[in-house]
Amino acid sequence: MNNKEKLRKAGLRPTKQRMIIADILLDGIDRHFTAENLQNEINSSGNSMSIATIYNCLKKFRNCGLIKQVESSKDTAIFDTNINQHHHFLDEETGELIDIENDEVNLHKLPKIPQGYLNNGVEVLIKIKKQI
Amino acid sequence: MNNKEKLRKAGLRPTKQRMIIADILLDGIDRHFTAENLQNEINSSGNSMSIATIYNCLKKFRNCGLIKQVESSKDTAIFDTNINQHHHFLDEETGELIDIENDEVNLHKLPKIPQGYLNNGVEVLIKIKKQI
DNA sequence: TTTTTACTTTAAAATCGTTCTAAACTACTT
DNA sequence: AAGTAGTTTAGAACGATTTTAAAGTAAAAA
Ligand SMILES: [Mn+2]
Ligand SMILES: [Mn+2]
Ligand SMILES: [Zn+2]
Ligand SMILES: [Zn+2]
């Protein structure tokens, strides 16, 4: 399925701007990035785009499940093109994130989900720091 | 150990402002809160404090390990008085966090820590959503 | 105790990531 | 082609957090 079809299937009009972003993000390579990172890539590709459009597009892509947003206490939002359930190493010094595939973690015992709620995904974060 | 001793032990001068905050936060009750939540509690206790001081203090307390900061993609920082290794349920709709004690989770299989790094803490986040 | 020093608090301004506004533009439908 | 609903944009606005710099305070030195 090409990017135009992916956008249509997600219920999004394949505008010029969304296609530029889809061509960068939906190439099957897993990556973590900020809105600013993406704008730099757009610029490097010879295009340009308003930061408002980039944020609009990332929000739409996220809400359609084309990308995810990482839980992070950094003040800049970090997005993730790996939409499978997976986990992360986090170097808190640098903010660097490294993917951990789902089958590399085995959660043997999980607490009971609170009454009235449903499990909506489990994420393991392993904080790491550089050896001295 | 009283709060003044706790601050000294952490290498922090026990100023009037830090003592007010310590009296609120270090009472042994686990809670999740924002800087604004804390300012409201300070005000309710008949005191007042500049928001800059509150941020300064929370950062010092966090860096000394007296409190933790939760990894969260919300745009407002959330702090945690539970400094033991533990886990959370997160209702992404409301942002509500519920503690999961460490012994309620059993991680059977963990990936190898990347070369040159040390494990600095594992956190499990279980996203939950209200049943319809 | 006084003096000195380094650290802390504060209000206000600045910064920074993100969202809003409203006008121009474009994709899709009829 | 004409209509319409959705999208893009520059720039303004916003909200959380940090910085500034001057005044205040705690600890150390004398
Ligand atoms: Mn955050
Ligand atoms: Mn922010
Ligand atoms: Zn990832
Ligand atoms: Zn907690």
Tab-separated table of C-alpha atoms (C1' of nucleotides) and ligand atoms in Angstrom:
chain	number	residue	atom	x	y	z
A	1	MET	CA	0.000	0.000	0.000
A	2	ASN	CA	1.423	3.370	-0.965
A	3	ASN	CA	1.328	6.463	1.204
A	4	LYS	CA	-1.612	8.014	-0.584
A	5	GLU	CA	-3.623	4.890	0.108
A	6	LYS	CA	-2.466	4.807	3.725
A	7	LEU	CA	-3.691	8.362	4.235
A	8	ARG	CA	-7.023	7.700	2.586
A	9	LYS	CA	-7.494	4.533	4.596
A	10	ALA	CA	-6.846	6.570	7.737
A	11	GLY	CA	-9.528	9.024	6.671
A	12	LEU	CA	-7.068	11.806	5.862
A	13	ARG	CA	-6.969	13.809	2.644
A	14	PRO	CA	-3.655	13.199	0.934
A	15	THR	CA	-2.586	16.827	0.723
A	16	LYS	CA	0.812	17.881	-0.590
A	17	GLN	CA	2.015	18.549	2.954
A	18	ARG	CA	0.781	15.259	4.386
A	19	MET	CA	2.390	13.364	1.521
A	20	ILE	CA	5.730	15.054	2.155
A	21	ILE	CA	5.542	14.018	5.813
A	22	ALA	CA	4.278	10.528	5.006
A	23	ASP	CA	7.171	10.050	2.580
A	24	ILE	CA	9.580	10.833	5.405
A	25	LEU	CA	7.867	8.985	8.262
A	26	LEU	CA	6.135	5.993	6.718
A	27	ASP	CA	9.150	4.373	5.090
A	28	GLY	CA	9.148	1.436	7.511
A	29	ILE	CA	12.155	2.638	9.465
A	30	ASP	CA	11.586	2.988	13.215
A	31	ARG	CA	12.535	6.370	14.574
A	32	HIS	CA	11.951	8.759	17.441
A	33	PHE	CA	11.703	12.443	16.557
A	34	THR	CA	10.392	15.859	17.545
A	35	ALA	CA	8.399	18.345	15.470
A	36	GLU	CA	11.591	20.345	15.002
A	37	ASN	CA	13.564	17.259	13.873
A	38	LEU	CA	10.888	16.645	11.285
A	39	GLN	CA	10.922	20.240	10.072
A	40	ASN	CA	14.673	19.953	9.550
A	41	GLU	CA	14.184	16.801	7.503
A	42	ILE	CA	11.482	18.503	5.452
A	43	ASN	CA	13.840	21.397	4.792
A	44	SER	CA	16.684	19.036	3.861
A	45	SER	CA	14.405	17.332	1.377
A	46	GLY	CA	14.041	20.639	-0.445
A	47	ASN	CA	10.551	21.347	0.858
A	48	SER	CA	9.301	23.693	3.545
A	49	MET	CA	6.300	23.743	5.786
A	50	SER	CA	4.781	25.892	8.501
A	51	ILE	CA	5.417	24.592	12.008
A	52	ALA	CA	1.654	24.812	12.613
A	53	THR	CA	1.076	22.412	9.744
A	54	ILE	CA	3.687	20.044	11.120
A	55	TYR	CA	1.989	19.990	14.508
A	56	ASN	CA	-1.451	19.620	12.914
A	57	CYS	CA	-0.217	16.749	10.814
A	58	LEU	CA	1.559	14.948	13.664
A	59	LYS	CA	-1.573	15.185	15.784
A	60	LYS	CA	-3.730	13.786	12.965
A	61	PHE	CA	-1.236	11.004	12.261
A	62	ARG	CA	-1.117	10.144	15.960
A	63	ASN	CA	-4.892	10.132	16.343
A	64	CYS	CA	-5.183	7.867	13.311
A	65	GLY	CA	-2.572	5.482	14.681
A	66	LEU	CA	-0.025	6.129	11.923
A	67	ILE	CA	2.520	7.183	14.556
A	68	LYS	CA	2.705	7.144	18.369
A	69	GLN	CA	3.777	9.683	20.946
A	70	VAL	CA	6.255	8.569	23.604
A	71	GLU	CA	5.591	9.154	27.315
A	72	SER	CA	8.455	11.372	28.332
A	73	SER	CA	9.114	14.009	30.943
A	74	LYS	CA	11.103	16.084	28.472
A	75	ASP	CA	9.426	19.355	27.582
A	76	THR	CA	9.413	18.611	23.857
A	77	ALA	CA	7.017	16.034	22.478
A	78	ILE	CA	8.693	12.926	21.056
A	79	PHE	CA	6.995	10.884	18.371
A	80	ASP	CA	7.670	7.318	17.298
A	81	THR	CA	7.147	5.665	13.927
A	82	ASN	CA	7.198	2.221	15.558
A	83	ILE	CA	3.485	1.693	16.163
A	84	ASN	CA	3.774	-1.859	17.445
A	85	GLN	CA	3.531	-2.351	21.192
A	86	HIS	CA	7.147	-2.094	22.301
A	87	HIS	CA	9.370	-0.791	25.053
A	88	HIS	CA	12.266	1.624	25.498
A	89	PHE	CA	15.634	2.160	27.042
A	90	LEU	CA	15.975	5.802	28.073
A	91	ASP	CA	19.253	7.581	28.776
A	92	GLU	CA	17.954	10.318	31.049
A	93	GLU	CA	21.124	12.383	30.571
A	94	THR	CA	20.795	12.724	26.815
A	95	GLY	CA	17.129	11.862	26.289
A	96	GLU	CA	18.154	9.127	23.841
A	97	LEU	CA	15.535	6.409	23.341
A	98	ILE	CA	16.285	2.892	22.116
A	99	ASP	CA	13.530	0.486	21.106
A	100	ILE	CA	13.033	-2.822	22.886
A	101	GLU	CA	10.896	-5.196	20.909
A	102	ASN	CA	7.894	-6.624	22.657
A	103	ASP	CA	9.208	-10.193	22.731
A	104	GLU	CA	12.355	-9.137	24.569
A	105	VAL	CA	10.293	-8.475	27.678
A	106	ASN	CA	8.185	-10.973	29.556
A	107	LEU	CA	5.784	-9.631	32.143
A	108	HIS	CA	5.024	-12.585	34.334
A	109	LYS	CA	2.764	-11.002	36.881
A	110	LEU	CA	0.547	-7.986	36.259
A	111	PRO	CA	-1.706	-6.205	38.741
A	112	LYS	CA	-5.449	-6.299	38.389
A	113	ILE	CA	-6.777	-3.451	36.208
A	114	PRO	CA	-8.851	-1.068	38.353
A	115	GLN	CA	-12.600	-1.657	38.399
A	116	GLY	CA	-14.360	-0.055	35.420
A	117	TYR	CA	-11.229	0.211	33.300
A	118	LEU	CA	-9.704	-1.732	30.421
A	119	ASN	CA	-6.035	-2.438	29.739
A	120	ASN	CA	-5.005	-0.165	26.882
A	121	GLY	CA	-1.330	-1.111	26.514
A	122	VAL	CA	1.679	-1.885	28.665
A	123	GLU	CA	4.958	-0.019	28.274
A	124	VAL	CA	8.193	-0.853	30.000
A	125	LEU	CA	10.795	1.879	30.366
A	126	ILE	CA	14.313	0.896	31.351
A	127	LYS	CA	16.278	3.918	32.445
A	128	ILE	CA	19.959	3.558	31.696
A	129	LYS	CA	23.004	5.631	32.404
A	130	LYS	CA	26.489	5.690	30.947
A	131	GLN	CA	29.016	3.638	32.842
A	132	ILE	CA	31.759	5.757	34.423
B	1	MET	CA	14.343	12.103	61.183
B	2	ASN	CA	12.574	15.440	60.939
B	3	ASN	CA	12.302	17.518	57.808
B	4	LYS	CA	15.086	19.897	58.760
B	5	GLU	CA	17.427	16.936	59.143
B	6	LYS	CA	16.223	15.451	55.866
B	7	LEU	CA	17.032	18.675	54.041
B	8	ARG	CA	20.454	18.979	55.642
B	9	LYS	CA	21.220	15.354	54.880
B	10	ALA	CA	20.294	16.044	51.256
B	11	GLY	CA	22.734	18.968	51.243
B	12	LEU	CA	19.998	21.609	51.117
B	13	ARG	CA	19.753	24.629	53.408
B	14	PRO	CA	16.552	24.369	55.375
B	15	THR	CA	15.096	27.714	54.346
B	16	LYS	CA	11.623	28.829	55.403
B	17	GLN	CA	10.283	28.064	51.919
B	18	ARG	CA	11.860	24.601	51.683
B	19	MET	CA	10.510	23.721	55.101
B	20	ILE	CA	6.981	24.740	54.095
B	21	ILE	CA	7.223	22.486	51.041
B	22	ALA	CA	8.874	19.649	52.965
B	23	ASP	CA	6.073	19.794	55.547
B	24	ILE	CA	3.557	19.290	52.763
B	25	LEU	CA	5.407	16.708	50.672
B	26	LEU	CA	7.465	14.643	53.077
B	27	ASP	CA	4.643	13.424	55.316
B	28	GLY	CA	4.919	9.833	54.103
B	29	ILE	CA	1.773	9.969	51.991
B	30	ASP	CA	2.262	9.011	48.345
B	31	ARG	CA	0.969	11.571	45.899
B	32	HIS	CA	1.266	12.809	42.352
B	33	PHE	CA	1.142	16.575	41.851
B	34	THR	CA	2.062	19.519	39.653
B	35	ALA	CA	3.808	22.766	40.629
B	36	GLU	CA	0.422	24.484	40.510
B	37	ASN	CA	-1.191	21.835	42.748
B	38	LEU	CA	1.574	22.440	45.264
B	39	GLN	CA	1.160	26.220	45.116
B	40	ASN	CA	-2.538	25.771	45.886
B	41	GLU	CA	-1.678	23.619	48.900
B	42	ILE	CA	0.837	26.191	50.067
B	43	ASN	CA	-1.794	28.884	49.785
B	44	SER	CA	-4.363	26.759	51.642
B	45	SER	CA	-1.874	26.290	54.468
B	46	GLY	CA	-1.848	30.064	54.960
B	47	ASN	CA	1.520	30.577	53.303
B	48	SER	CA	2.474	31.918	49.909
B	49	MET	CA	5.426	31.452	47.636
B	50	SER	CA	6.653	32.613	44.249
B	51	ILE	CA	6.111	30.097	41.478
B	52	ALA	CA	9.824	30.440	40.636
B	53	THR	CA	10.711	29.292	44.145
B	54	ILE	CA	8.357	26.356	43.843
B	55	TYR	CA	10.009	25.257	40.606
B	56	ASN	CA	13.491	25.809	42.064
B	57	CYS	CA	12.597	23.774	45.092
B	58	LEU	CA	10.992	20.911	43.178
B	59	LYS	CA	14.052	20.666	40.967
B	60	LYS	CA	16.380	20.579	43.986
B	61	PHE	CA	14.208	18.021	45.761
B	62	ARG	CA	14.126	15.878	42.641
B	63	ASN	CA	17.865	16.087	42.085
B	64	CYS	CA	18.430	15.104	45.733
B	65	GLY	CA	16.062	12.153	45.410
B	66	LEU	CA	13.513	13.501	47.893
B	67	ILE	CA	10.840	13.286	45.193
B	68	LYS	CA	10.625	11.865	41.661
B	69	GLN	CA	9.277	13.186	38.401
B	70	VAL	CA	6.936	10.973	36.429
B	71	GLU	CA	7.561	10.255	32.741
B	72	SER	CA	4.500	11.704	31.067
B	73	SER	CA	3.652	13.202	27.711
B	74	LYS	CA	1.381	15.797	29.334
B	75	ASP	CA	2.692	19.340	28.989
B	76	THR	CA	2.731	19.945	32.744
B	77	ALA	CA	5.379	18.241	34.860
B	78	ILE	CA	4.035	15.698	37.354
B	79	PHE	CA	5.965	14.926	40.512
B	80	ASP	CA	5.676	11.933	42.816
B	81	THR	CA	6.389	11.656	46.527
B	82	ASN	CA	6.675	7.871	46.229
B	83	ILE	CA	10.409	7.515	45.708
B	84	ASN	CA	10.496	3.719	45.818
B	85	GLN	CA	10.778	1.933	42.502
B	86	HIS	CA	7.156	1.450	41.494
B	87	HIS	CA	4.840	1.470	38.505
B	88	HIS	CA	1.722	3.270	37.309
B	89	PHE	CA	-1.653	2.912	35.753
B	90	LEU	CA	-2.344	5.887	33.496
B	91	ASP	CA	-5.752	6.985	32.269
B	92	GLU	CA	-4.679	8.835	29.131
B	93	GLU	CA	-8.037	10.631	28.904
B	94	THR	CA	-7.820	12.304	32.291
B	95	GLY	CA	-4.105	12.043	33.040
B	96	GLU	CA	-4.894	10.267	36.317
B	97	LEU	CA	-2.041	8.163	37.714
B	98	ILE	CA	-2.447	5.270	40.130
B	99	ASP	CA	0.525	3.654	41.852
B	100	ILE	CA	1.368	0.000	41.351
B	101	GLU	CA	3.719	-1.301	44.006
B	102	ASN	CA	6.874	-2.968	42.783
B	103	ASP	CA	5.904	-6.430	44.025
B	104	GLU	CA	2.680	-6.397	42.021
B	105	VAL	CA	4.714	-6.702	38.827
B	106	ASN	CA	7.072	-9.489	37.930
B	107	LEU	CA	9.373	-8.921	34.991
B	108	HIS	CA	10.449	-12.366	33.986
B	109	LYS	CA	12.606	-11.598	31.005
B	110	LEU	CA	14.501	-8.365	30.478
B	111	PRO	CA	16.614	-7.357	27.487
B	112	LYS	CA	20.343	-6.968	27.784
B	113	ILE	CA	21.340	-3.420	28.784
B	114	PRO	CA	23.226	-1.764	25.895
B	115	GLN	CA	27.020	-1.968	26.004
B	116	GLY	CA	28.553	0.742	28.192
B	117	TYR	CA	25.359	1.443	30.123
B	118	LEU	CA	23.987	0.519	33.531
B	119	ASN	CA	20.395	-0.257	34.491
B	120	ASN	CA	19.093	2.769	36.344
B	121	GLY	CA	15.532	1.665	37.096
B	122	VAL	CA	12.643	-0.094	35.416
B	123	GLU	CA	9.195	1.465	35.159
B	124	VAL	CA	6.080	-0.229	33.887
B	125	LEU	CA	3.238	1.935	32.637
B	126	ILE	CA	-0.144	0.338	32.127
B	127	LYS	CA	-2.396	2.563	30.074
B	128	ILE	CA	-6.015	2.138	30.978
B	129	LYS	CA	-9.242	3.524	29.628
B	130	LYS	CA	-12.738	3.764	31.041
B	131	GLN	CA	-15.016	0.926	30.040
B	132	ILE	CA	-17.926	2.075	27.852
C	1	DT	C1'	29.005	38.846	67.827
C	2	DT	C1'	30.012	41.019	63.778
C	3	DT	C1'	31.369	40.527	59.225
C	4	DT	C1'	31.681	38.180	55.163
C	5	DT	C1'	30.366	34.881	51.888
C	6	DA	C1'	27.649	32.043	49.286
C	7	DC	C1'	23.173	30.726	48.548
C	8	DT	C1'	18.130	31.720	48.093
C	9	DT	C1'	13.895	34.130	47.096
C	10	DT	C1'	11.210	37.084	44.338
C	11	DA	C1'	8.507	39.700	40.736
C	12	DA	C1'	8.804	40.453	36.408
C	13	DA	C1'	10.513	39.550	31.950
C	14	DA	C1'	11.942	36.210	28.798
C	15	DT	C1'	11.835	31.835	26.572
C	16	DC	C1'	10.103	27.907	24.390
C	17	DG	C1'	6.999	24.448	22.748
C	18	DT	C1'	2.566	24.351	21.185
C	19	DT	C1'	-2.089	25.994	19.854
C	20	DC	C1'	-5.183	29.430	18.008
C	21	DT	C1'	-6.900	32.803	14.578
C	22	DA	C1'	-8.595	34.073	10.430
C	23	DA	C1'	-7.662	34.620	5.714
C	24	DA	C1'	-6.103	32.279	1.561
C	25	DC	C1'	-5.948	27.904	-0.588
C	26	DT	C1'	-7.115	23.121	-2.197
C	27	DA	C1'	-9.288	18.583	-2.441
C	28	DC	C1'	-13.329	16.471	-3.070
C	29	DT	C1'	-18.425	16.410	-4.257
C	30	DT	C1'	-22.259	17.780	-6.959
D	1	DA	C1'	-17.662	24.324	-13.309
D	2	DA	C1'	-19.403	25.608	-8.891
D	3	DG	C1'	-19.961	24.716	-4.247
D	4	DT	C1'	-18.301	23.144	0.278
D	5	DA	C1'	-15.753	21.340	3.626
D	6	DG	C1'	-11.282	20.626	5.011
D	7	DT	C1'	-6.326	22.413	5.093
D	8	DT	C1'	-2.402	25.500	5.214
D	9	DT	C1'	-0.199	29.522	6.773
D	10	DA	C1'	2.007	33.568	9.222
D	11	DG	C1'	1.712	35.503	13.050
D	12	DA	C1'	-0.425	36.211	17.496
D	13	DA	C1'	-1.481	34.066	21.699
D	14	DC	C1'	-0.898	30.854	25.299
D	15	DG	C1'	0.815	28.259	29.264
D	16	DA	C1'	4.580	26.057	31.542
D	17	DT	C1'	9.001	26.850	32.919
D	18	DT	C1'	13.375	29.435	33.290
D	19	DT	C1'	16.066	33.548	33.615
D	20	DT	C1'	17.258	38.014	35.440
D	21	DA	C1'	18.919	40.858	38.795
D	22	DA	C1'	18.086	42.923	43.053
D	23	DA	C1'	16.969	42.166	47.874
D	24	DG	C1'	17.049	38.852	51.602
D	25	DT	C1'	18.884	35.010	54.514
D	26	DA	C1'	21.743	31.106	56.230
D	27	DA	C1'	26.112	29.498	57.215
D	28	DA	C1'	31.078	30.346	57.729
D	29	DA	C1'	34.861	33.201	59.100
D	30	DA	C1'	36.810	36.443	61.875
E	1	MN	MN	6.137	15.937	29.326
E	2	MN	MN	5.636	23.311	27.116
E	3	ZN	ZN	10.053	3.384	20.075
E	4	ZN	ZN	3.698	7.054	41.706
